[in-house]
Structures are given as structure tokens and as C-alpha cells.
Short mmCIF file of C-alpha atoms in Angstrom, two decimals:
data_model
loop_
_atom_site.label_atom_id
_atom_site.label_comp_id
_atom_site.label_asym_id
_atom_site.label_seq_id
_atom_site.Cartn_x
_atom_site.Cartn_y
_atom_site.Cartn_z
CA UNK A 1 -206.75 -172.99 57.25
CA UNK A 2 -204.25 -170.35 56.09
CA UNK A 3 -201.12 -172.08 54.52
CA UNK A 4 -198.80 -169.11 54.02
CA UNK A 5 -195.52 -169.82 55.61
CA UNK A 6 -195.52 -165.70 56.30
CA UNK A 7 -196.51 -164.52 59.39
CA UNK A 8 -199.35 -161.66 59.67
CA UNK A 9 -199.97 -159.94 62.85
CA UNK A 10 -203.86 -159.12 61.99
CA UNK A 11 -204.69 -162.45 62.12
CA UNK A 12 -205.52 -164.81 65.47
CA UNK A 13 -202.94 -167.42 65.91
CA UNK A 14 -204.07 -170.93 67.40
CA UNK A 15 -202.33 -174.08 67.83
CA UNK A 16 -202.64 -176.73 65.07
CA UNK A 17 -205.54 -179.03 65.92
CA UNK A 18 -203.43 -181.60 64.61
CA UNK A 19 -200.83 -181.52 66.71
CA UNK A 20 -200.76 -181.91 71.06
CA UNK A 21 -199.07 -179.52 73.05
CA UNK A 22 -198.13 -181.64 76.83
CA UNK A 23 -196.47 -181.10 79.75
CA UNK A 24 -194.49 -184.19 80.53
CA UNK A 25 -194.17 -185.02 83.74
CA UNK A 26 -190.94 -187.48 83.20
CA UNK A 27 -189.26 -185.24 81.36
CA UNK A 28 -189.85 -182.17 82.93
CA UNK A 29 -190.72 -180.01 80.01
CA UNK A 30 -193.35 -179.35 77.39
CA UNK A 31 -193.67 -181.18 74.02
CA UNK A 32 -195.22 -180.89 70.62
CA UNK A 33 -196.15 -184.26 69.72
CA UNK A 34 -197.68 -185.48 66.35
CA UNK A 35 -197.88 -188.85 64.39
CA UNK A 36 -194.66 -190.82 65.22
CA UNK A 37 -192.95 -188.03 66.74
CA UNK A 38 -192.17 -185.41 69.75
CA UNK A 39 -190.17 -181.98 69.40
CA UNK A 40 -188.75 -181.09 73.21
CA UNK A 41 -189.74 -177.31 73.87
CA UNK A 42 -187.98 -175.05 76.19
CA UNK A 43 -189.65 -172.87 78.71
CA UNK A 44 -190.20 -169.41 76.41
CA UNK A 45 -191.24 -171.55 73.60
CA UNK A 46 -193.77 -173.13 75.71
CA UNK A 47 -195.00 -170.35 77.50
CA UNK A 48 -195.27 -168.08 73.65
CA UNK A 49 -197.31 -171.68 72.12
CA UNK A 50 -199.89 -172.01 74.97
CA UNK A 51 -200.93 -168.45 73.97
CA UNK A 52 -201.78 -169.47 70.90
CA UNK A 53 -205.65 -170.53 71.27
CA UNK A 54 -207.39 -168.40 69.09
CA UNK A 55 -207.56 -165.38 70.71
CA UNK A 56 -204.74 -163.20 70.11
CA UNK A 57 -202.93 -161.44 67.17
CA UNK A 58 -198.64 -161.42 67.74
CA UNK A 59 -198.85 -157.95 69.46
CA UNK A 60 -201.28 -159.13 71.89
CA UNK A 61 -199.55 -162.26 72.53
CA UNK A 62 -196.21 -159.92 72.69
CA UNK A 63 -197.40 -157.79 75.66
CA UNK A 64 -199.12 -160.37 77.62
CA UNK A 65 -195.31 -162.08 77.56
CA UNK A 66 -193.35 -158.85 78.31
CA UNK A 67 -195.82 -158.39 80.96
CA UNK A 68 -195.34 -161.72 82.45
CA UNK A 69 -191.49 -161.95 82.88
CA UNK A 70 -191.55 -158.15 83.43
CA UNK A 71 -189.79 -157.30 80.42
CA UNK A 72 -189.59 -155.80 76.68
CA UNK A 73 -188.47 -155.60 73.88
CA UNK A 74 -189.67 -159.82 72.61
CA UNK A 75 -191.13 -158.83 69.59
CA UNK A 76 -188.50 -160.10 67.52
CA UNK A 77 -187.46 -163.06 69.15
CA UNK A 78 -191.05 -164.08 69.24
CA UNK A 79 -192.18 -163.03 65.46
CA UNK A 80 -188.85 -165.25 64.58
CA UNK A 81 -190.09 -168.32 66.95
CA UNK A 82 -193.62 -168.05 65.66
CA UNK A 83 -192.42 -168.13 62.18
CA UNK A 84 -190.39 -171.24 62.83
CA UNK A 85 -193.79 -172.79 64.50
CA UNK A 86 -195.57 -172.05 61.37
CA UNK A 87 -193.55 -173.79 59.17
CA UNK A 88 -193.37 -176.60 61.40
CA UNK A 89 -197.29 -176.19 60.67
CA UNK A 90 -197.21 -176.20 64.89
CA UNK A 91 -199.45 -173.15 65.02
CA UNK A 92 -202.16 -171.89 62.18
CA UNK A 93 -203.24 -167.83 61.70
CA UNK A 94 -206.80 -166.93 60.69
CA UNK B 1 -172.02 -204.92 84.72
CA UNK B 2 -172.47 -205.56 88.39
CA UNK B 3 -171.25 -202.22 90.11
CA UNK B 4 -170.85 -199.98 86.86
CA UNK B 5 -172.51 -197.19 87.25
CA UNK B 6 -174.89 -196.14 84.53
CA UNK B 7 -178.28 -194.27 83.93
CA UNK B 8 -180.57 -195.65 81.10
CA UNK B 9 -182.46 -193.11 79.60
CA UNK B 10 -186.43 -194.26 79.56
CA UNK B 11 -188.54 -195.58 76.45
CA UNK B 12 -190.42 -192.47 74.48
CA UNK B 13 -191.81 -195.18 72.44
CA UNK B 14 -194.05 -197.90 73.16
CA UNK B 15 -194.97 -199.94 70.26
CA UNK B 16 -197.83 -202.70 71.39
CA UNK B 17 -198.53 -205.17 68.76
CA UNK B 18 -201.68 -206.39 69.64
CA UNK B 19 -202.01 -208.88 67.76
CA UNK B 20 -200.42 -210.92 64.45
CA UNK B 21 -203.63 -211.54 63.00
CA UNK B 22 -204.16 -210.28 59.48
CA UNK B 23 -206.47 -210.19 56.58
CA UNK B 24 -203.75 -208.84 54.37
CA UNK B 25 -200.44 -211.14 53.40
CA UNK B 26 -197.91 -208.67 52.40
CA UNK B 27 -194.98 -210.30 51.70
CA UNK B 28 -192.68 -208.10 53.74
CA UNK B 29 -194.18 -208.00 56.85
CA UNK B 30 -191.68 -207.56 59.36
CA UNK B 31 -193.51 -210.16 61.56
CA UNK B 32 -191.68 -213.40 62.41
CA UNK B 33 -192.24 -216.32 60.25
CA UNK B 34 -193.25 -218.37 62.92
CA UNK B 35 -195.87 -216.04 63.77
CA UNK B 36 -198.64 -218.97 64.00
CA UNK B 37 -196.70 -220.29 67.04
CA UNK B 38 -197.68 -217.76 69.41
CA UNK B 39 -200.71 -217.81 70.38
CA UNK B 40 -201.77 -216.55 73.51
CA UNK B 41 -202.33 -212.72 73.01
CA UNK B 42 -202.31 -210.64 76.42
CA UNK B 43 -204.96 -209.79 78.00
CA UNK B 44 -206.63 -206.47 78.10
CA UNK B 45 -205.48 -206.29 81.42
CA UNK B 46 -202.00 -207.34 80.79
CA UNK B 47 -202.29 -204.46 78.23
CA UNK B 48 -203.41 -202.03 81.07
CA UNK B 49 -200.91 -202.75 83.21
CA UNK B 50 -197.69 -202.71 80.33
CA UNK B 51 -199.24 -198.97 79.13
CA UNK B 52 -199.63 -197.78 82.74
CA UNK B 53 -195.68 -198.94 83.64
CA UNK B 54 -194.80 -197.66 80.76
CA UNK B 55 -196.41 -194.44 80.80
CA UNK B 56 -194.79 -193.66 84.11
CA UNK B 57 -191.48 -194.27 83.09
CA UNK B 58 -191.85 -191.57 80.42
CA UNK B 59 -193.02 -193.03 76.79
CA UNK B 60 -195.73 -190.72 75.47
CA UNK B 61 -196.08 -192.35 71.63
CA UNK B 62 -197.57 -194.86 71.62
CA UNK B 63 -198.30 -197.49 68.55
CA UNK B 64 -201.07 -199.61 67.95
CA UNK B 65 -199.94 -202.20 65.90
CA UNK B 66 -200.44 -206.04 64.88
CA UNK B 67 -200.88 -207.36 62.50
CA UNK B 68 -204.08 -206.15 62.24
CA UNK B 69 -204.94 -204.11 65.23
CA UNK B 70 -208.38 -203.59 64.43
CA UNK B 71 -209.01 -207.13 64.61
CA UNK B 72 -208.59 -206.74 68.62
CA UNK B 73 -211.93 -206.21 70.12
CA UNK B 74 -210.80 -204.42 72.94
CA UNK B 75 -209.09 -201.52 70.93
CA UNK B 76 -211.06 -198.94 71.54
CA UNK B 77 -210.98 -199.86 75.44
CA UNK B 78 -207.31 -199.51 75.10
CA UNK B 79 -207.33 -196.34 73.19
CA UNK B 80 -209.37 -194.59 75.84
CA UNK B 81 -206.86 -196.03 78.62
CA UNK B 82 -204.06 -194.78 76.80
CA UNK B 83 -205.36 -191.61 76.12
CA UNK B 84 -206.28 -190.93 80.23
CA UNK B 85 -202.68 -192.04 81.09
CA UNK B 86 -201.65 -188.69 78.48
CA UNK B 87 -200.14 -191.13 75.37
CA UNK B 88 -200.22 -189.61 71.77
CA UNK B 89 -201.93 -192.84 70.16
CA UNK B 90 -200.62 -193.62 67.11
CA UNK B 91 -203.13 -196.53 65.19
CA UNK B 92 -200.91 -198.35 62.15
CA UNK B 93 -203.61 -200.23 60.15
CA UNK B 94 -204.38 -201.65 57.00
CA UNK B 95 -207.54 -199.49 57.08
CA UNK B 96 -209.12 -203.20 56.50
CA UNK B 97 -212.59 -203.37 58.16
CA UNK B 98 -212.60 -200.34 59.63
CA UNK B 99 -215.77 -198.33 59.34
CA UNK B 100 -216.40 -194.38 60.02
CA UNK B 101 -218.52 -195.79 62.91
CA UNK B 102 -215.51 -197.06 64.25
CA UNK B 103 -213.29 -194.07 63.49
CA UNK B 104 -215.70 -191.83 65.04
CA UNK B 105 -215.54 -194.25 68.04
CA UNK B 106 -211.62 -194.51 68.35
CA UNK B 107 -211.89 -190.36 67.98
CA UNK B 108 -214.39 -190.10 70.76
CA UNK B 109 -211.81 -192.74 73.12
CA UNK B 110 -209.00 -190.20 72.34
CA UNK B 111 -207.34 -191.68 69.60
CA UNK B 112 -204.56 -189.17 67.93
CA UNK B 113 -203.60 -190.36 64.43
CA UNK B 114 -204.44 -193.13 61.78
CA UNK B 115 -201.98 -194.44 59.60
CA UNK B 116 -203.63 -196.13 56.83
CA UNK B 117 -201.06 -198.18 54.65
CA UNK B 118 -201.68 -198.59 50.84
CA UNK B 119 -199.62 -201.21 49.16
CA UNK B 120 -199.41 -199.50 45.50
CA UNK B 121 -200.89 -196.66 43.60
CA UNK B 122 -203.11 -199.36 41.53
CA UNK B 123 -206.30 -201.42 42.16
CA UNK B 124 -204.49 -204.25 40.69
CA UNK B 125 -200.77 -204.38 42.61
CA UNK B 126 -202.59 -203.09 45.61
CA UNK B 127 -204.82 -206.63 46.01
CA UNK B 128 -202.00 -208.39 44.61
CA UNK B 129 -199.20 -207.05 47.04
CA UNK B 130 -201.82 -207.55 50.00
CA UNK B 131 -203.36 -210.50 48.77
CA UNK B 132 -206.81 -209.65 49.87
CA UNK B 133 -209.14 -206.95 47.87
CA UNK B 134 -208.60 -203.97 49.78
CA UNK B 135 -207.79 -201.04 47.24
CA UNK B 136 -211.05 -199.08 47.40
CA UNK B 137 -211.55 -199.58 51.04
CA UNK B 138 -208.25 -198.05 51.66
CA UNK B 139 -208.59 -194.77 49.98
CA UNK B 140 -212.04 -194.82 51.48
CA UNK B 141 -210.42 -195.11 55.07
CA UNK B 142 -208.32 -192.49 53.97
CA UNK B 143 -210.87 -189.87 53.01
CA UNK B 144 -212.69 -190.53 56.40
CA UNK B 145 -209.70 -190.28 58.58
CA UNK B 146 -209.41 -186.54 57.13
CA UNK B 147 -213.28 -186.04 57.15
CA UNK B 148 -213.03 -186.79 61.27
CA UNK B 149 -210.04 -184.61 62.17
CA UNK B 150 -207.21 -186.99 62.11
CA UNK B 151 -203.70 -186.05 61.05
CA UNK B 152 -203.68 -188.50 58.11
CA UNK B 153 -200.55 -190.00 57.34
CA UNK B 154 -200.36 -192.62 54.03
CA UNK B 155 -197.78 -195.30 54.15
CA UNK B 156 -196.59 -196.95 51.29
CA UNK B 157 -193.75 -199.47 51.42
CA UNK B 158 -191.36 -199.65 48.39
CA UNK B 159 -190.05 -202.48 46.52
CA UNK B 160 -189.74 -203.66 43.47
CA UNK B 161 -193.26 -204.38 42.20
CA UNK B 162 -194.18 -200.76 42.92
CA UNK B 163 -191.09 -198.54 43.04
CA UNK B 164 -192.15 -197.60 39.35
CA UNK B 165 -195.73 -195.92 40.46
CA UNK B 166 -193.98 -192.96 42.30
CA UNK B 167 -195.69 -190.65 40.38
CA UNK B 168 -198.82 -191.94 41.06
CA UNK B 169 -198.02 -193.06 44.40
CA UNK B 170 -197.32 -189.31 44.95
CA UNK B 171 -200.18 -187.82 42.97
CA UNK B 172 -202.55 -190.60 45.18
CA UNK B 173 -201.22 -188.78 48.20
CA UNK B 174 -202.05 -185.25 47.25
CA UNK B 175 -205.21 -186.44 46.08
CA UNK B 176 -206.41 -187.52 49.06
CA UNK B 177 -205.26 -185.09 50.88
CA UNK B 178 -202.60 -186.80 53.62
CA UNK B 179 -200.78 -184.64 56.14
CA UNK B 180 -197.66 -187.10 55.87
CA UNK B 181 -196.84 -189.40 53.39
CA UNK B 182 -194.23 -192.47 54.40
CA UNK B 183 -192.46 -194.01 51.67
CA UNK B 184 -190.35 -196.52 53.74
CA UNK B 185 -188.30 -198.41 51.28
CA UNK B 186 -188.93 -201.96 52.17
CA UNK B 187 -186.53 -203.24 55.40
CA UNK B 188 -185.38 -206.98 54.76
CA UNK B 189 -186.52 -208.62 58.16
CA UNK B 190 -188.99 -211.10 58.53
CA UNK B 191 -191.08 -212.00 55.21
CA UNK B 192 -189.14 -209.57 53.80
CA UNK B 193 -185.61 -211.55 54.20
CA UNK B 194 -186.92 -214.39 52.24
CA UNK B 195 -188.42 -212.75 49.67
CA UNK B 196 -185.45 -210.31 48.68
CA UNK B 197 -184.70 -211.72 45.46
CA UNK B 198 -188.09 -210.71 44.29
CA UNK B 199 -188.81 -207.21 46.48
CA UNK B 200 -184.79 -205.86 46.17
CA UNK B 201 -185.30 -202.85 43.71
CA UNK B 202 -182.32 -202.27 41.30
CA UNK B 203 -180.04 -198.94 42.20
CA UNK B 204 -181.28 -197.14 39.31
CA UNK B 205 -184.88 -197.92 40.28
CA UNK B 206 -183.89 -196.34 43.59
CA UNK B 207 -182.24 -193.01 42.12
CA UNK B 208 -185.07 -192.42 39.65
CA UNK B 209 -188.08 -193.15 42.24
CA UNK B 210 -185.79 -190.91 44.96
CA UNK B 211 -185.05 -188.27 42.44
CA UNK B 212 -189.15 -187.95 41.78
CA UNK B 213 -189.97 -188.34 45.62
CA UNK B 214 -187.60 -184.69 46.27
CA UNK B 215 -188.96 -182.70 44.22
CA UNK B 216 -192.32 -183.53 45.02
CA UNK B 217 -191.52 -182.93 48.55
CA UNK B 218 -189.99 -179.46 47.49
CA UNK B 219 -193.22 -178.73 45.69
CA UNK B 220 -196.11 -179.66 48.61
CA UNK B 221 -193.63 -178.02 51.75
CA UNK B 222 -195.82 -176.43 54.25
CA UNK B 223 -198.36 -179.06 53.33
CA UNK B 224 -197.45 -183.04 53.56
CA UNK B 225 -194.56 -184.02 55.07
CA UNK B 226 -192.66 -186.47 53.64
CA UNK B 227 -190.97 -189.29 55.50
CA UNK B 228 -188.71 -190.76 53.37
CA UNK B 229 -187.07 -194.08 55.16
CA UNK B 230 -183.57 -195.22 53.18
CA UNK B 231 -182.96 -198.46 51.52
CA UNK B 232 -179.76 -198.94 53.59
CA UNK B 233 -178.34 -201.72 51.29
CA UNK B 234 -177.51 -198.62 48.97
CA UNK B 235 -175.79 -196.80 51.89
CA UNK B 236 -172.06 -196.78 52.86
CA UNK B 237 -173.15 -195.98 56.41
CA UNK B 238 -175.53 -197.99 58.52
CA UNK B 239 -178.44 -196.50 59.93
CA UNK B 240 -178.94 -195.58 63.49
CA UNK B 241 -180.76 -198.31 64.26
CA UNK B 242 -183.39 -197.74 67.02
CA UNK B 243 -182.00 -194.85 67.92
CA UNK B 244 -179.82 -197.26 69.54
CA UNK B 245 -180.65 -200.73 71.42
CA UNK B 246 -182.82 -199.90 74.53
CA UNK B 247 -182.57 -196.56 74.60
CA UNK B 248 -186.18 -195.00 73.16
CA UNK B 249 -188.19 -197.49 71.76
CA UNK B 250 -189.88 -200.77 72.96
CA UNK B 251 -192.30 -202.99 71.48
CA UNK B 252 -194.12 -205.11 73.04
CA UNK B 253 -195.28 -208.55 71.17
CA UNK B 254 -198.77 -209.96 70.73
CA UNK B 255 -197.53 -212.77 73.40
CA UNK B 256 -196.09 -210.20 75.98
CA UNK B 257 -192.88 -210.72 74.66
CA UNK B 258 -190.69 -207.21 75.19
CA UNK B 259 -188.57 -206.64 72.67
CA UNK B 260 -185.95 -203.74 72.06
CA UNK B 261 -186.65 -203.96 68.25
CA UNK B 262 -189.62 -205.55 66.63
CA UNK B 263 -187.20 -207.66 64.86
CA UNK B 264 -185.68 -208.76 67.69
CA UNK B 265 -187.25 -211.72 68.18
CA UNK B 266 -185.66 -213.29 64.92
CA UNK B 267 -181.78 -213.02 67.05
CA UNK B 268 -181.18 -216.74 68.41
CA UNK B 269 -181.14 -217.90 71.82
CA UNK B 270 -181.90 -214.50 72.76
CA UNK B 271 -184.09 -214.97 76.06
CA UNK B 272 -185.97 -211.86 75.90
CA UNK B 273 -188.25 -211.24 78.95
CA UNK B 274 -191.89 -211.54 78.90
CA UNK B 275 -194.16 -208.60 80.58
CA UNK B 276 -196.28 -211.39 82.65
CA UNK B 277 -193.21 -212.53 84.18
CA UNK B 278 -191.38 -208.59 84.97
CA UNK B 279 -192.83 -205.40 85.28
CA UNK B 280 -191.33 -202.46 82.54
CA UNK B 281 -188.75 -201.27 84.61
CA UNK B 282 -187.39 -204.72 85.23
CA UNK B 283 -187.38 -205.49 81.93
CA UNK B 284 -185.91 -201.99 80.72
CA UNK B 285 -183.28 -201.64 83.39
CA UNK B 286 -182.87 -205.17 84.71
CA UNK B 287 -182.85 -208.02 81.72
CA UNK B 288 -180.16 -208.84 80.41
CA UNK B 289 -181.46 -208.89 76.81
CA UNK B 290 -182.26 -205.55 77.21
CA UNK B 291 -178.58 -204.63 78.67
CA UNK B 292 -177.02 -206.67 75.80
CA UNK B 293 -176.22 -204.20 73.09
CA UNK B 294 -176.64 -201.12 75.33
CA UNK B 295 -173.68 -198.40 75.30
CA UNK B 296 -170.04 -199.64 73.34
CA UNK B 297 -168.54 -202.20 75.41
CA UNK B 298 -170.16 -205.22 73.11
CA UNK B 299 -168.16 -204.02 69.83
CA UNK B 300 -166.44 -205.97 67.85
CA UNK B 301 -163.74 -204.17 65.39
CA UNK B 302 -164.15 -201.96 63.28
CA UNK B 303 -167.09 -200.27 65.36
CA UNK B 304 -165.32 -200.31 68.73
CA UNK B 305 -162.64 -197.80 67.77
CA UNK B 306 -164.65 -196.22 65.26
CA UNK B 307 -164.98 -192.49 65.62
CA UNK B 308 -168.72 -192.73 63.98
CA UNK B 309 -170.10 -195.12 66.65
CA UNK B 310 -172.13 -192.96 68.70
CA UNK B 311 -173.76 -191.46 65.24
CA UNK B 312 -174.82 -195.10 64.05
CA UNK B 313 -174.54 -197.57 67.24
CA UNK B 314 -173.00 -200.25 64.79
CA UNK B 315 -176.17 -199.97 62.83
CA UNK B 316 -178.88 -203.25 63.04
CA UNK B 317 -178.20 -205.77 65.58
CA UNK B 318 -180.89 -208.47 63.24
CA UNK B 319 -179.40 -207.11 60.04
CA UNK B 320 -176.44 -208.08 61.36
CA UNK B 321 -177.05 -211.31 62.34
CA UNK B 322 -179.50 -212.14 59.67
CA UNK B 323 -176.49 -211.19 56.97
CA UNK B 324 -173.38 -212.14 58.48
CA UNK B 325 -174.95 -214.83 61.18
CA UNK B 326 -173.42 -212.65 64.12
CA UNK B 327 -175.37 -210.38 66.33
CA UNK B 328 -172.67 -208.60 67.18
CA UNK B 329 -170.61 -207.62 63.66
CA UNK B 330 -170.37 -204.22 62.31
CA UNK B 331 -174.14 -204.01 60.06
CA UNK B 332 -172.59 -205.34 56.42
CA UNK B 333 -174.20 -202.23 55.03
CA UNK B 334 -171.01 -200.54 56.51
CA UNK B 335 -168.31 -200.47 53.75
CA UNK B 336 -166.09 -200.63 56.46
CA UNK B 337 -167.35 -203.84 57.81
CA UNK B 338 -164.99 -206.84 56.59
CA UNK B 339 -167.99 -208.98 55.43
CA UNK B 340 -169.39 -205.85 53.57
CA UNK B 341 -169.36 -208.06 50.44
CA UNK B 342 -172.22 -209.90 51.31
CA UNK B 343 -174.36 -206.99 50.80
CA UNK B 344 -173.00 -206.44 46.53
CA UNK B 345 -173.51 -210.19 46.71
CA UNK B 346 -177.67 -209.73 47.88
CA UNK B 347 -178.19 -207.20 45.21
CA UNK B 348 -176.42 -208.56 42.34
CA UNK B 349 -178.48 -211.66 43.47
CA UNK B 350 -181.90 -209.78 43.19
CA UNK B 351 -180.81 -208.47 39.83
CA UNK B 352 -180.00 -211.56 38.55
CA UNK B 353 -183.54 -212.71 39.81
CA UNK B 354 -185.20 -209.64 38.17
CA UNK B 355 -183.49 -210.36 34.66
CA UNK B 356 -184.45 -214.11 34.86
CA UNK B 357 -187.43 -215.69 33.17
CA UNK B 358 -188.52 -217.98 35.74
CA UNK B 359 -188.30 -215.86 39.04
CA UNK B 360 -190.00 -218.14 41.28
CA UNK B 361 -193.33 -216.58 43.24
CA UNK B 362 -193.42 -214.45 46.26
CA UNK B 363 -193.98 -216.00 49.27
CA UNK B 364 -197.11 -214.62 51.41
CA UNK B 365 -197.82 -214.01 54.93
CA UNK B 366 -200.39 -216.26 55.83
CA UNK B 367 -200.81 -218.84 58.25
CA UNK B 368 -200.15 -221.93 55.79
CA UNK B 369 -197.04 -220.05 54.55
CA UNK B 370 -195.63 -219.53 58.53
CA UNK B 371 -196.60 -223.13 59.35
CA UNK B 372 -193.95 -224.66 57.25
#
């Protein structure tokens, strides 16, 4: 596992193995949860995390988003999310 | 509260002590002292049925806990329940008798995370402090929970017999390699509350091993986490208890007992309702123990007009009661509480016990020890 804090778009980004990423039915949103504790996600942060399984690099990731909600122009708001989920050691690049 | 309106928000977090059997007799466990008394543990069914109501109404962690949880022969049964009904398992252990057979079985049922506890940095303190041989085992568990996948998270409690080890205590954790490291300064409830005098660390044995614990947690960022839980009787503010009563957490006692604290069940002639008598949401929305210290209205001065009250609820409802002998004062660990003397009083107390010659023993958690 890869334990820089800095994100780099050659490398494949997946989601921690030890953490869960949920939908929760009660609360009507999706959730990180990991020993003793829960972070509440809204619905871009979701949608960018369940992307992250391995198989894409950020600008992959990037266009299959802006393609989705019919936009552009994410890159930065999702390079600065992604960055916050690797710190949070939510997501891991290799 | 007949015709108020109001909307409880649901539990998150389920604690289910499954049982207060031990092998280990740490002398803080936040178990009652009467613990012997109850005997009949719930059935696996009864357990079913709790996690299931529960589940519904919106808790996703979940905690295994005891005692001894592994000493409940239906845990891995449980764990696979849980894990269907979509709860992040949480399994708090001593590590004690647990195998990497059994690790690998509790993985295979869906179990999330171990939390192995280690009582001090040192063969010797650690079989003293948990009065059964255990040291080895424990780092043993330790090592396996990594080796099988687990987020491993290390839990040490601090007091005064191993406050000094930080270093170590810290060193132990990189060594191993845990995810997240606990150091929860020892909570005076339970075993704990009697044996104060003797567990109480001085301030400046606070500050030093505090000082040590930052910077290490500056230095391994990115890889452990570090949960550091406060010795409040150092604090000029409370803590939030429980996120405040009934509104996240619930725990559920070996005897079905629900509880809105695991302490709880040390606050007198406090009829708390019993999960084969009411279902979860009865007992959440419905009882009155549950109701009792919900929201503001129970105050007492100097909470009810204080402007901090929805940051600290009042702070601890048993602290409370245990320190001042009312459930519903301001938490003595507030310097704005009138009977806030009571706490310089408790630590000069355990200094003066630290200093003396002939500090009498610590009392153990055993079943001889509760009996009396």
C-alpha cells in the first residue's frame, strides 16, 4: 500500500479494504464506516468513492463523472475531495 | 411529556455486552460490582431479535462486548447475523483464548474489526493489571488480527501503574503494526470508582504522558490513528457524555437490560427496561428511563441557563451521581458546578495515597471480589 498523502493521477485508486462504504437505508445517505466510527457522505462524494475499485486513474474517474451529471470542468473539486479521502486513508493509489 | 411534540433521533450505536464473564480482573472495569448477580444471559435468540430491531431503526456499529465476548459460544452465529442485517461489527476483547482458527472464522461470518486490549507495555504489569497471564497471547492476537485483514486497533487504558510506559506503550503500537491505537485514560465508574486512590494518575503524570502521546501522533499521521480519550477530572469542562443521553448510543446488558450508558445501571432506583419485556423502539422512544435525561428540561442550575449546554449535555449523568450523589447536578468536573470541589478533593486524595507507604491493594474484578 502506497502511504503518500499526495495524490498521483498514474496510479489506480481503490477504496481502503479497511474501511466499508454503505448505503444506509435509515438515514438516507452513504457512509464510510470503520472501527468505532461512521463519516456521513453527501451524494458527489459518494458517487466520486464508489469509483474507486481499482480500475481507474483520477482522469478516468473525472470523465466518467462529467459524463454522468452531464457536465465539466470537476477536476478540481474532485483532485481536492480525493486528496481529503486519502488522508482520511478512505481510499489507497497503486 | 404527554402531548409535547418531539422527534428522537435513532441509536447509531448498539453496544451488546454479551456477557460479564472474564478471565482477566482488571481493576477498572467499567462493569457493575454486582456483576455476579445477574445471571441469566439472553438468549441467542433474544440477541437476534434486539440486533434485528435495532438494525431497522438505524444503528449500523455495532459492539461486541462482555466481559469477555469470546467466552459466548454463539459469537460467531451472531457475527454472521449481524453482518446480513448490514452492521459494521466491532469485537472489543481481551484477545484471551482466541485462536487464528477462530479469527479466520469470525472473518469468514463477516466480522469488521478486532480490538485487542493490552493492559501495559510490560510482561510483568500486563499479568499484574489483568491478573491472569496474558501478555504474549495478546501481542500474538495482535499480529494475527493484521495477518487476516482486520483494521487492528490496540487499546490501552491509562492509570497510574502504567501512565509511565508511554514510550513503550507507543513504540509497542508501531511495532506491531496497529491501524489505531486507543489510549483511553482510565474513566472512574464501576471497579474503577473504588479503586481511584490507587489508579488516579498525578497532573504532571498526565502532561508528561500527553505531551509524549502528540508528538508521536504527529510523527505516524497517515498511518495509526490515535484516539486519545481525556482524563476529565483534569478538565474545566465536562465531556459530552454519550453524545448526549439517548440520543446515539445504546447498550444492551448481558441480562437484556437496555441501558442509555453502560454505566447506567450503577444510577439508583433507576427502572431501566429490559429487551424481553419491550421491543427497541419501546424502549428508545417509550421508557421513561430512556426519556429521563433527554433534551434540557431536567437541568438543574448552572446547566439550565448555561449557554454551553448543548456542547456538553451537563456532562455524565453516573459521574454525577457517583460524585455528588445526584443524577441530575451539573458533572463536578465543571468548574462551574457548585460542588466542583469534590473533584480537587478526589485527586489530592489519590496523591496523598500515591505518596503514602502503606497504600492498601487494588481491588480485582473477580467473582469473590463482586460477591461482597
Amino acid at each position: 500500500m502506497n502511504i503518500s498523502m499526495t495524490l498521483n493521477p498514474e496510479n489506480l485508486l481503490s477504496f481502503s479494504p479497511l474501511h466499508r462504504l454503505q448505503w444506509e437505508e435509515a438515514q438516507q445517505k452513504t457512509v464510510i464506516l470503520y472501527p468505532e466510527g461512521m463519516v456521513e457522505l453527501n451524494q458527489s462524494s459518494a458517487e466520486i468513492l464508489k469509483l474507486c475499485d481499482g480500475s481507474r486513474q483520477l482522469a478516468q474517474l473525472v470523465q466518467e463523472l462529467e459524463t454522468k451529471f452531464e457536465t465539466t470542468g470537476l477536476t478540481d473539486d474532485i483532485t481536492a475531495f480525493l486528496e481529503v479521502a486519502l488522508k482520511n486513508g478512505w481510499i489507497t493509489q497503486n | 411529556m404527554a402531548g409535547l411534540l418531539k422527534t428522537n433521533t435513532p441509536p447509531r450505536w448498539l453496544l451488546a455486552e454479551l456477557t460479564y464473564s472474564c478471565p482477566l480482573q482488571c481493576p477498572y472495569c467499567s462493569n457493575p460490582l454486582d456483576y455476579t448477580a445477574y445471571k441469566n444471559e439472553l438468549s441467542t435468540d433474544d440477541w437476534k431479535r434486539v440486533l434485528t430491531q435495532a438494525r431497522k431503526m438505524g444503528a449500523v456499529q455495532l459492539g461486541f462486548s462482555g466481559g469477555e465476548p469470546l467466552t459466548r459460544p454463539d459469537l460467531v452465529e451472531l457475527v454472521q447475523y449481524a453482518r446480513e442485517l448490514g452492521y459494521y461489527s466491532n469485537l472489543i476483547t481481551s484477545g484471551y483464548g482466541l485462536t487464528e482458527e477462530k479469527i479466520i472464522q469470525l472473518k469468514t461470518a463477516g466480522l469488521d474489526h478486532i480490538q485487542v486490549s493490552i493492559q501495559a507495555s510490560s510482561q510483568e504489569l500486563n499479568d499484574h493489571i489483568a491478573g491472569t497471564a496474558s501478555f504474549e497471547h495478546k501481542q500474538n492476537v495482535a499480529r494475527l488480527v493484521k495477518k487476516h485483514g482486520y483494521p487492528m486497533v490496540l487499546c490501552v487504558v491509562l492509570h497510574r501503574e502504567n501512565i509511565h510506559q508511554m514510550p513503550e506503550i507507543l513504540e509497542m503500537a508501531e511495532a506491531l503494526g496497529a491501524d489505531y491505537l486507543e489510549l483511553a485514560n482510565t474513566q472512574y465508574y464501576g471497579w474503577a470508582h473504588i479503586n481511584r486512590d490507587l489508579l488516579l494518575p498525578t497532573k504532571e503524570q498526565f502532561e508528561t504522558a500527553e505531551a509524549i502521546a502528540q508528538a508521536f501522533k504527529e510523527k505516524v499521521a497517515g498511518k495509526m490513528k490515535i484516539y486519545y480519550v481525556v482524563p476529565d477530572f483534569y478538565e474545566d469542562r465536562p465531556k459530552a457524555c454519550m453524545n448526549g443521553w439517548a440520543t446515539t448510543f445504546l447498550t444492551i446488558a448481558p441480562d437484556g437490560m437496555a441501558l442509555p450508558c453502560h454505566s447506567a445501571r450503577e444510577l439508583p432506583n433507576f427502572d431501566c427496561p429490559n429487551v424481553k419485556d419491550f421491543s427497541v423502539s419501546e424502549i428508545w422512544n417509550d421508557s421513561k428511563a430512556f426519556n429521563f435525561f433527554r433534551g434540557f428540561e431536567w437541568m438543574q442550575e448552572p446547566c439550565r441557563s448555561c449557554d454551553e449546554k448543548e456542547k456538553d449535555f451537563g456532562g455524565c449523568r453516573c459521574q454525577a451521581y457517583l460524585l455528588t450523589g445526584d443524577a441530575s447536578a451539573t458533572d463536578p468536573v465543571c468548574s462551574k458546578s457548585p460542588q466542583h470541589g469534590v473533584i480537587d478533593e478526589l485527586i489530592t486524595s489519590a496523591r496523598t495515597s500515591a505518596l503514602s507507604d502503606d497504600e492498601k491493594p487494588l481491588v480485582f474484578r473477580n467473582s469473590k471480589n463482586s460477591r461482597r
